[in-house]
PDB file of C-alpha atoms and ligand atoms in Angstrom:
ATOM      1  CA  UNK A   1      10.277  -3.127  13.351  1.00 46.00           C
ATOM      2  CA  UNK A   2      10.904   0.606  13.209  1.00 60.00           C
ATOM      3  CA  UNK A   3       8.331   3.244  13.119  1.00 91.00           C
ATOM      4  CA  UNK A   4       7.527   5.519   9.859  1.00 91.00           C
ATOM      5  CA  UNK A   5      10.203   7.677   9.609  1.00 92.00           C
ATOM      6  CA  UNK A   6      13.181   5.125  10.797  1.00 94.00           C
ATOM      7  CA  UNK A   7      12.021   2.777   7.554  1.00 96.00           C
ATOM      8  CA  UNK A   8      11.839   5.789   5.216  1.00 95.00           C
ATOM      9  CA  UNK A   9      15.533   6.560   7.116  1.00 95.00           C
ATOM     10  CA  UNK A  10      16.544   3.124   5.960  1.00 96.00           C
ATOM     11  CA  UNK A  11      14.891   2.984   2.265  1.00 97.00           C
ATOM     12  CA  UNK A  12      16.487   6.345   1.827  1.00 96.00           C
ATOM     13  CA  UNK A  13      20.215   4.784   2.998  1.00 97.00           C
ATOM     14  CA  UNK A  14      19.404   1.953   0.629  1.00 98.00           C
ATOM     15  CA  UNK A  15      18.722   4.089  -2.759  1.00 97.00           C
ATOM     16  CA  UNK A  16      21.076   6.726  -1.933  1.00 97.00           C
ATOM     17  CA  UNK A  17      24.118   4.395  -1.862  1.00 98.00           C
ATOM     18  CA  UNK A  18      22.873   2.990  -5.266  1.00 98.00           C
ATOM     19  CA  UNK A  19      22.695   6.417  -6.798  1.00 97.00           C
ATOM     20  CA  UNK A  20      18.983   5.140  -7.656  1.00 97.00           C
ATOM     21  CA  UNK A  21      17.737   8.498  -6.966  1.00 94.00           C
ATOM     22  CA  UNK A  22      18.091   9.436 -10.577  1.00 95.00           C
ATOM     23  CA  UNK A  23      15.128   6.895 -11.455  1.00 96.00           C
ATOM     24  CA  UNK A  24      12.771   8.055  -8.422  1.00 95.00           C
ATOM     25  CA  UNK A  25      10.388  10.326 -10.200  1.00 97.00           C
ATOM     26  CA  UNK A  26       6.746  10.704  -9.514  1.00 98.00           C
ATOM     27  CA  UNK A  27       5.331   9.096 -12.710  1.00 98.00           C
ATOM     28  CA  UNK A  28       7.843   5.677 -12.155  1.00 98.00           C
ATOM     29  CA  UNK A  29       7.379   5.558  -8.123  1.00 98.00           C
ATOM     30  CA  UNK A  30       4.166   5.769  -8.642  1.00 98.00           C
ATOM     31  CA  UNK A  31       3.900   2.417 -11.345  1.00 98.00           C
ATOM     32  CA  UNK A  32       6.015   0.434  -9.312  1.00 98.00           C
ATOM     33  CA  UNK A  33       3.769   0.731  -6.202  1.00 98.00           C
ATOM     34  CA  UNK A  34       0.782  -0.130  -8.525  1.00 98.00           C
ATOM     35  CA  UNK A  35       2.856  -2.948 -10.087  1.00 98.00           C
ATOM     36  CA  UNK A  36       3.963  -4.633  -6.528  1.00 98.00           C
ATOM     37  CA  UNK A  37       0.039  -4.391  -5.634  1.00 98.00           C
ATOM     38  CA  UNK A  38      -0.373  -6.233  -8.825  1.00 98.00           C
ATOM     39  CA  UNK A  39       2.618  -8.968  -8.067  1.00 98.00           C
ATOM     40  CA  UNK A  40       0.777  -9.233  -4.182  1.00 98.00           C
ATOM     41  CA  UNK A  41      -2.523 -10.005  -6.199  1.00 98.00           C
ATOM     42  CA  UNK A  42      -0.768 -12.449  -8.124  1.00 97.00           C
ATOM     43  CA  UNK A  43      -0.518 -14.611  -4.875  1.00 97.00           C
ATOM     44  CA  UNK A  44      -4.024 -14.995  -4.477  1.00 98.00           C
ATOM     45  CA  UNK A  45      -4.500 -15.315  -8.141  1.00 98.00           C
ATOM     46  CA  UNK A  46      -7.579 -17.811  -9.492  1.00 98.00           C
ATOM     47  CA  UNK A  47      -7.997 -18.987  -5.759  1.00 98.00           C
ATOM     48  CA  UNK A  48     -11.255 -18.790  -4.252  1.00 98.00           C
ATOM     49  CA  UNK A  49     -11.791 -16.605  -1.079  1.00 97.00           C
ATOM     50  CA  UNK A  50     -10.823 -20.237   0.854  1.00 98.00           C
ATOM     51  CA  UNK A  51      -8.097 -20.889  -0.842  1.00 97.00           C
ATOM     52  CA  UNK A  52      -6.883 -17.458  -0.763  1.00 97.00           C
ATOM     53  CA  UNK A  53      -7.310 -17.411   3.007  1.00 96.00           C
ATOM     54  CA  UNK A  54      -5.620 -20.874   3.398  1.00 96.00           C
ATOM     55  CA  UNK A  55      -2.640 -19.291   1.799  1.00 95.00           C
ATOM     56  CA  UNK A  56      -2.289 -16.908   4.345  1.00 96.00           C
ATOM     57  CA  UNK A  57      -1.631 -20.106   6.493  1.00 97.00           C
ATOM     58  CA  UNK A  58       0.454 -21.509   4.250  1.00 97.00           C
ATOM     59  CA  UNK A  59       4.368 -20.662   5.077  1.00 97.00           C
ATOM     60  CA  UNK A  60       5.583 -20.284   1.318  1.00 97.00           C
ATOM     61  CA  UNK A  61       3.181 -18.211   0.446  1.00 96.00           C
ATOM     62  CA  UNK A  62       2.876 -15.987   3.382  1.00 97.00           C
ATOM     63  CA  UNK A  63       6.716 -15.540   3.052  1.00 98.00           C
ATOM     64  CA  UNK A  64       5.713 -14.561  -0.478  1.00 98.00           C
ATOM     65  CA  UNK A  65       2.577 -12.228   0.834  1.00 98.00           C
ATOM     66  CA  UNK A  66       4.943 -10.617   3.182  1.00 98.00           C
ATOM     67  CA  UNK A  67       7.836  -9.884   0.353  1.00 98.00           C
ATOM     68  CA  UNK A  68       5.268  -8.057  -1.997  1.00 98.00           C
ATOM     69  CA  UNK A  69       3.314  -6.079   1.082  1.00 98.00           C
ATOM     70  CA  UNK A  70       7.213  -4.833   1.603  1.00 98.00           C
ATOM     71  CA  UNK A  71       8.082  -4.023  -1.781  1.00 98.00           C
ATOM     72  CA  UNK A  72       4.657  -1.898  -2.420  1.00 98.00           C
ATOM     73  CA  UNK A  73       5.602  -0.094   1.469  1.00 98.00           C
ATOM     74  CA  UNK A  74       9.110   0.066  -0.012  1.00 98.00           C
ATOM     75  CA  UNK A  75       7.828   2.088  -3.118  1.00 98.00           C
ATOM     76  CA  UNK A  76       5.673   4.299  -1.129  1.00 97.00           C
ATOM     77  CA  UNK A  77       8.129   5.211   1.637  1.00 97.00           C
ATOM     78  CA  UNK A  78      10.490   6.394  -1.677  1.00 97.00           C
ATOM     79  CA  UNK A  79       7.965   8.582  -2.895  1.00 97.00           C
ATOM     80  CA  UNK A  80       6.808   9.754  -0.085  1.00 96.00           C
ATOM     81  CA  UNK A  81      10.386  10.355   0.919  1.00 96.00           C
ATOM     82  CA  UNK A  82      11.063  12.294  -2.358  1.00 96.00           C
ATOM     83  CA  UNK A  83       8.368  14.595  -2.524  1.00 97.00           C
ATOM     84  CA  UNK A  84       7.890  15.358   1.179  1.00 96.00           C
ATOM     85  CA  UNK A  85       5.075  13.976   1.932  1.00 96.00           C
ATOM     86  CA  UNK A  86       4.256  13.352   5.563  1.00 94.00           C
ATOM     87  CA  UNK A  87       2.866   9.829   5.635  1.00 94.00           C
ATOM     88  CA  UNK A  88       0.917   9.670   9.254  1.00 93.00           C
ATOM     89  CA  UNK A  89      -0.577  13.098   8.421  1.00 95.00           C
ATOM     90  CA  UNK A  90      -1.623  12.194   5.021  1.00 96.00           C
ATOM     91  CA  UNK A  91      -3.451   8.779   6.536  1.00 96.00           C
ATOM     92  CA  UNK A  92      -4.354  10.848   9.544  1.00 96.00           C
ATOM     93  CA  UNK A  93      -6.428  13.169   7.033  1.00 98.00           C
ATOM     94  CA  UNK A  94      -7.778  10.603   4.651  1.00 98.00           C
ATOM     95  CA  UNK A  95      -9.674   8.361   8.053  1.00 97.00           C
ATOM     96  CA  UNK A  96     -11.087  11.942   9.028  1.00 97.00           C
ATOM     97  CA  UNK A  97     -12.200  12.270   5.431  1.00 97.00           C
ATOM     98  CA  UNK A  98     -13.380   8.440   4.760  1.00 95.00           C
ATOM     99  CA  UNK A  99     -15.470   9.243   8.558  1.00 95.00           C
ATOM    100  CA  UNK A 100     -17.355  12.055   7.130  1.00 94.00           C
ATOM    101  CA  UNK A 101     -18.500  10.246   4.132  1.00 93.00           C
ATOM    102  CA  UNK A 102     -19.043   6.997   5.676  1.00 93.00           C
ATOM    103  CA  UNK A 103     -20.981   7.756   9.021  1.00 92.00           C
ATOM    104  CA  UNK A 104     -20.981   4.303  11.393  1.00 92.00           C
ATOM    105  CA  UNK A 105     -24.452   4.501  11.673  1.00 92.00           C
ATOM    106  CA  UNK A 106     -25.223   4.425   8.069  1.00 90.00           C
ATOM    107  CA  UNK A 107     -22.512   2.116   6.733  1.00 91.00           C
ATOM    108  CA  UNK A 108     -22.273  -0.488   9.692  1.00 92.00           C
ATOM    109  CA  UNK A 109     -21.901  -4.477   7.778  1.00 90.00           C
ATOM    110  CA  UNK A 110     -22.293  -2.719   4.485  1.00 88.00           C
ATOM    111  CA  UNK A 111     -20.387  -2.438   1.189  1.00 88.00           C
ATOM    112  CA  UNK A 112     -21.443   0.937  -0.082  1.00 87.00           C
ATOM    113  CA  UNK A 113     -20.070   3.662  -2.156  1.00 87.00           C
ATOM    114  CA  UNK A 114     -20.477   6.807  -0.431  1.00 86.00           C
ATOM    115  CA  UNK A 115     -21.931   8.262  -3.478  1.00 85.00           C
ATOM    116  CA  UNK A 116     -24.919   5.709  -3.636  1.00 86.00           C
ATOM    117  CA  UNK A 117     -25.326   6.941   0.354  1.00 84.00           C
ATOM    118  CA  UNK A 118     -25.681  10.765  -0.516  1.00 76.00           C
ATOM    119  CA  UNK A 119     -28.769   9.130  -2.714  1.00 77.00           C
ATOM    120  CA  UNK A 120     -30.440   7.489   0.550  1.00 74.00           C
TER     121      UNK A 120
HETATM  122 MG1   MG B 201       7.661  -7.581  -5.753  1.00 74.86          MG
END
């Protein structure tokens, strides 16, 4: 497993020597991560939390958990790759952010918006 930049190295390789590049446009890049979230939901789909958890267990359908978690990191490294956008710094920014409006203190073991906490 290589770090960031080595998998967007090899996505890149992958799409350039398909001359895919033509389709990689915000708008489509954008879809098909959506849509591969959607397939990985489709694992879990009409099982209860149990069974949903049991699946993870299960080696078909982890091997089928693992092939859509790919595809959607696939998707992202593209357009992430194609518009420059620095992945680590962009997740880097978005904990600092998600820290600010989520304080430990006040969210600890709770499910909260952090627009119902401004109200508190
Ligand atoms: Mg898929």
């Amino acid at each position: 497993m290589g770090d960031l930049e080595d998998l967007r190295t090899l996505v890149r390789a992958f799409i350039e020597e398909r001359d895919w590049v033509r389709f990689h446009n915000a708008k489509d890049l954008s879809a098909a991560i959506a849509i591969e979230a959607a397939e990985l939901q489709e694992v879990f789909l009409w099982k209860t939390r149990e069974e949903a958890d049991a699946a993870m267990r299960d080696p078909e359908a982890r091997r089928r958990v693992e092939a859509e978690v790919a595809d959607v990191m696939i998707f992202l490294l593209s357009l992430a790759d194609r518009y420059g956008v620095d992945l680590a710094a962009a997740v880097e920014r978005k904990v600092r952010e998600n820290a600010g409006k989520y304080p430990a203190d006040k969210v600890r073991g709770r499910a909260v918006k952090y627009t119902e906490l401004k109200k508190e």
